[in-house]
């Protein structure tokens, strides 16, 4: 895959920047050299198992192009509505429980790092 030209910067995190790619897609570009193909493979597999993750369009090197999920982040919601802390904690616990209920595929190794 050729290098993806980033659109407008949407967000920056500890390890990556996220850019708008249009057509409901974003580019997550890691700042260090890494191969994100394993991450894309896991996300695609989880989506097929019914877990709510963004759909992956393509992955190459440090670039991951995936579905843009619209909406406010949980952190932004907590900053605006701190009384919702317990509800958010319950939501995170529910998501973690549903993830734990999915058996890992045979091709995944315990020592893989995303």
PDB file of C-alpha atoms in Angstrom:
ATOM      1  CA  UNK A   1       0.000   0.000   0.000  1.00  0.00           C
ATOM      2  CA  UNK A   2       1.373   3.443  -0.791  1.00  0.00           C
ATOM      3  CA  UNK A   3       1.838   5.952   1.998  1.00  0.00           C
ATOM      4  CA  UNK A   4      -1.513   7.488   2.926  1.00  0.00           C
ATOM      5  CA  UNK A   5      -1.679  11.265   2.736  1.00  0.00           C
ATOM      6  CA  UNK A   6      -3.220  12.522   5.976  1.00  0.00           C
ATOM      7  CA  UNK A   7      -6.183  14.862   6.028  1.00  0.00           C
ATOM      8  CA  UNK A   8      -6.971  17.333   8.805  1.00  0.00           C
ATOM      9  CA  UNK A   9      -5.605  16.454  12.245  1.00  0.00           C
ATOM     10  CA  UNK A  10      -8.447  15.356  14.534  1.00  0.00           C
ATOM     11  CA  UNK A  11      -6.610  14.196  17.652  1.00  0.00           C
ATOM     12  CA  UNK A  12      -3.231  13.329  19.111  1.00  0.00           C
ATOM     13  CA  UNK A  13      -2.521  10.688  21.712  1.00  0.00           C
ATOM     14  CA  UNK A  14       0.506   9.198  23.449  1.00  0.00           C
ATOM     15  CA  UNK A  15       1.683   7.189  20.447  1.00  0.00           C
ATOM     16  CA  UNK A  16      -0.280   8.298  17.398  1.00  0.00           C
ATOM     17  CA  UNK A  17      -2.093  11.073  15.594  1.00  0.00           C
ATOM     18  CA  UNK A  18      -5.537  10.669  14.021  1.00  0.00           C
ATOM     19  CA  UNK A  19      -6.407  12.396  10.753  1.00  0.00           C
ATOM     20  CA  UNK A  20      -9.687  12.773   8.886  1.00  0.00           C
ATOM     21  CA  UNK A  21      -9.611  10.833   5.612  1.00  0.00           C
ATOM     22  CA  UNK A  22     -13.125  11.740   4.456  1.00  0.00           C
ATOM     23  CA  UNK A  23     -15.798   9.223   3.481  1.00  0.00           C
ATOM     24  CA  UNK A  24     -16.295   8.242   7.134  1.00  0.00           C
ATOM     25  CA  UNK A  25     -12.695   7.078   7.565  1.00  0.00           C
ATOM     26  CA  UNK A  26      -9.716   8.152   9.692  1.00  0.00           C
ATOM     27  CA  UNK A  27      -6.004   7.503   9.529  1.00  0.00           C
ATOM     28  CA  UNK A  28      -4.237   6.546  12.756  1.00  0.00           C
ATOM     29  CA  UNK A  29      -0.543   7.176  12.160  1.00  0.00           C
ATOM     30  CA  UNK A  30       1.878   6.018  14.825  1.00  0.00           C
ATOM     31  CA  UNK A  31       4.816   8.328  15.440  1.00  0.00           C
ATOM     32  CA  UNK A  32       7.352   5.512  15.674  1.00  0.00           C
ATOM     33  CA  UNK A  33       8.107   2.829  13.134  1.00  0.00           C
ATOM     34  CA  UNK A  34       5.922  -0.176  13.787  1.00  0.00           C
ATOM     35  CA  UNK A  35       3.869  -2.671  11.874  1.00  0.00           C
ATOM     36  CA  UNK A  36       0.194  -2.247  12.740  1.00  0.00           C
ATOM     37  CA  UNK A  37      -0.956  -5.190  10.588  1.00  0.00           C
ATOM     38  CA  UNK A  38      -1.368  -7.420  13.664  1.00  0.00           C
ATOM     39  CA  UNK A  39      -3.518  -4.754  15.325  1.00  0.00           C
ATOM     40  CA  UNK A  40      -5.653  -4.533  12.157  1.00  0.00           C
ATOM     41  CA  UNK A  41      -5.987  -8.333  12.030  1.00  0.00           C
ATOM     42  CA  UNK A  42      -7.165  -8.460  15.662  1.00  0.00           C
ATOM     43  CA  UNK A  43      -9.640  -5.612  15.110  1.00  0.00           C
ATOM     44  CA  UNK A  44     -11.054  -7.295  12.004  1.00  0.00           C
ATOM     45  CA  UNK A  45     -11.369 -10.604  13.832  1.00  0.00           C
ATOM     46  CA  UNK A  46     -13.075  -8.947  16.826  1.00  0.00           C
ATOM     47  CA  UNK A  47     -15.532  -7.176  14.540  1.00  0.00           C
ATOM     48  CA  UNK A  48     -16.395 -10.539  12.978  1.00  0.00           C
ATOM     49  CA  UNK A  49     -16.987 -11.901  16.479  1.00  0.00           C
ATOM     50  CA  UNK A  50     -19.519  -9.122  17.098  1.00  0.00           C
ATOM     51  CA  UNK A  51     -17.353  -6.882  19.276  1.00  0.00           C
ATOM     52  CA  UNK A  52     -17.848  -3.140  18.641  1.00  0.00           C
ATOM     53  CA  UNK A  53     -14.609  -1.994  16.992  1.00  0.00           C
ATOM     54  CA  UNK A  54     -14.112   0.307  14.005  1.00  0.00           C
ATOM     55  CA  UNK A  55     -13.975  -1.443  10.631  1.00  0.00           C
ATOM     56  CA  UNK A  56     -10.448  -1.528   9.215  1.00  0.00           C
ATOM     57  CA  UNK A  57     -10.008  -0.495   5.590  1.00  0.00           C
ATOM     58  CA  UNK A  58      -6.251  -0.987   5.310  1.00  0.00           C
ATOM     59  CA  UNK A  59      -3.067  -1.209   7.329  1.00  0.00           C
ATOM     60  CA  UNK A  60       0.505  -0.685   6.274  1.00  0.00           C
ATOM     61  CA  UNK A  61       3.520  -0.018   8.443  1.00  0.00           C
ATOM     62  CA  UNK A  62       2.607   2.637  10.959  1.00  0.00           C
ATOM     63  CA  UNK A  63      -0.642   3.619   9.141  1.00  0.00           C
ATOM     64  CA  UNK A  64      -4.056   2.221  10.001  1.00  0.00           C
ATOM     65  CA  UNK A  65      -7.081   3.464   8.025  1.00  0.00           C
ATOM     66  CA  UNK A  66     -10.353   2.668   9.754  1.00  0.00           C
ATOM     67  CA  UNK A  67     -13.957   3.683  10.232  1.00  0.00           C
ATOM     68  CA  UNK A  68     -14.555   6.980  11.995  1.00  0.00           C
ATOM     69  CA  UNK A  69     -16.811   6.610  15.000  1.00  0.00           C
ATOM     70  CA  UNK A  70     -18.724   9.820  15.594  1.00  0.00           C
ATOM     71  CA  UNK A  71     -19.611  11.067  19.021  1.00  0.00           C
ATOM     72  CA  UNK A  72     -18.210  12.488  22.183  1.00  0.00           C
ATOM     73  CA  UNK A  73     -15.408  10.634  23.925  1.00  0.00           C
ATOM     74  CA  UNK A  74     -16.042   9.196  27.355  1.00  0.00           C
ATOM     75  CA  UNK A  75     -13.405  11.544  28.776  1.00  0.00           C
ATOM     76  CA  UNK A  76     -15.147  14.595  27.292  1.00  0.00           C
ATOM     77  CA  UNK A  77     -18.468  13.385  28.643  1.00  0.00           C
ATOM     78  CA  UNK A  78     -16.980  12.887  32.117  1.00  0.00           C
ATOM     79  CA  UNK A  79     -15.478  16.378  32.032  1.00  0.00           C
ATOM     80  CA  UNK A  80     -18.893  17.822  31.129  1.00  0.00           C
ATOM     81  CA  UNK A  81     -20.931  15.507  33.392  1.00  0.00           C
ATOM     82  CA  UNK A  82     -18.770  14.231  36.272  1.00  0.00           C
ATOM     83  CA  UNK A  83     -21.829  12.790  38.023  1.00  0.00           C
ATOM     84  CA  UNK A  84     -21.876  10.118  35.264  1.00  0.00           C
ATOM     85  CA  UNK A  85     -18.680   8.489  36.587  1.00  0.00           C
ATOM     86  CA  UNK A  86     -20.414   5.406  37.968  1.00  0.00           C
ATOM     87  CA  UNK A  87     -22.430   4.916  34.765  1.00  0.00           C
ATOM     88  CA  UNK A  88     -19.243   5.136  32.701  1.00  0.00           C
ATOM     89  CA  UNK A  89     -17.466   2.688  35.005  1.00  0.00           C
ATOM     90  CA  UNK A  90     -20.347   0.256  34.535  1.00  0.00           C
ATOM     91  CA  UNK A  91     -20.211   0.722  30.754  1.00  0.00           C
ATOM     92  CA  UNK A  92     -16.474  -0.016  30.724  1.00  0.00           C
ATOM     93  CA  UNK A  93     -16.995  -3.092  32.903  1.00  0.00           C
ATOM     94  CA  UNK A  94     -19.713  -4.351  30.553  1.00  0.00           C
ATOM     95  CA  UNK A  95     -17.478  -3.840  27.513  1.00  0.00           C
ATOM     96  CA  UNK A  96     -14.566  -5.626  29.236  1.00  0.00           C
ATOM     97  CA  UNK A  97     -16.820  -8.510  30.256  1.00  0.00           C
ATOM     98  CA  UNK A  98     -18.070  -8.951  26.691  1.00  0.00           C
ATOM     99  CA  UNK A  99     -14.491  -8.880  25.382  1.00  0.00           C
ATOM    100  CA  UNK A 100     -13.420 -11.475  27.949  1.00  0.00           C
ATOM    101  CA  UNK A 101     -16.262 -13.737  26.794  1.00  0.00           C
ATOM    102  CA  UNK A 102     -14.747 -14.011  23.285  1.00  0.00           C
ATOM    103  CA  UNK A 103     -12.354 -16.937  23.000  1.00  0.00           C
ATOM    104  CA  UNK A 104      -9.016 -15.998  21.436  1.00  0.00           C
ATOM    105  CA  UNK A 105      -8.422 -17.399  17.953  1.00  0.00           C
ATOM    106  CA  UNK A 106      -5.846 -20.123  17.416  1.00  0.00           C
ATOM    107  CA  UNK A 107      -3.561 -17.800  15.449  1.00  0.00           C
ATOM    108  CA  UNK A 108      -3.049 -15.394  18.340  1.00  0.00           C
ATOM    109  CA  UNK A 109      -0.127 -15.969  20.672  1.00  0.00           C
ATOM    110  CA  UNK A 110      -0.061 -14.947  24.315  1.00  0.00           C
ATOM    111  CA  UNK A 111       3.158 -13.013  23.786  1.00  0.00           C
ATOM    112  CA  UNK A 112       1.887 -10.828  20.898  1.00  0.00           C
ATOM    113  CA  UNK A 113       1.898  -7.113  21.577  1.00  0.00           C
ATOM    114  CA  UNK A 114      -0.405  -4.689  19.820  1.00  0.00           C
TER     115      UNK A 114
END
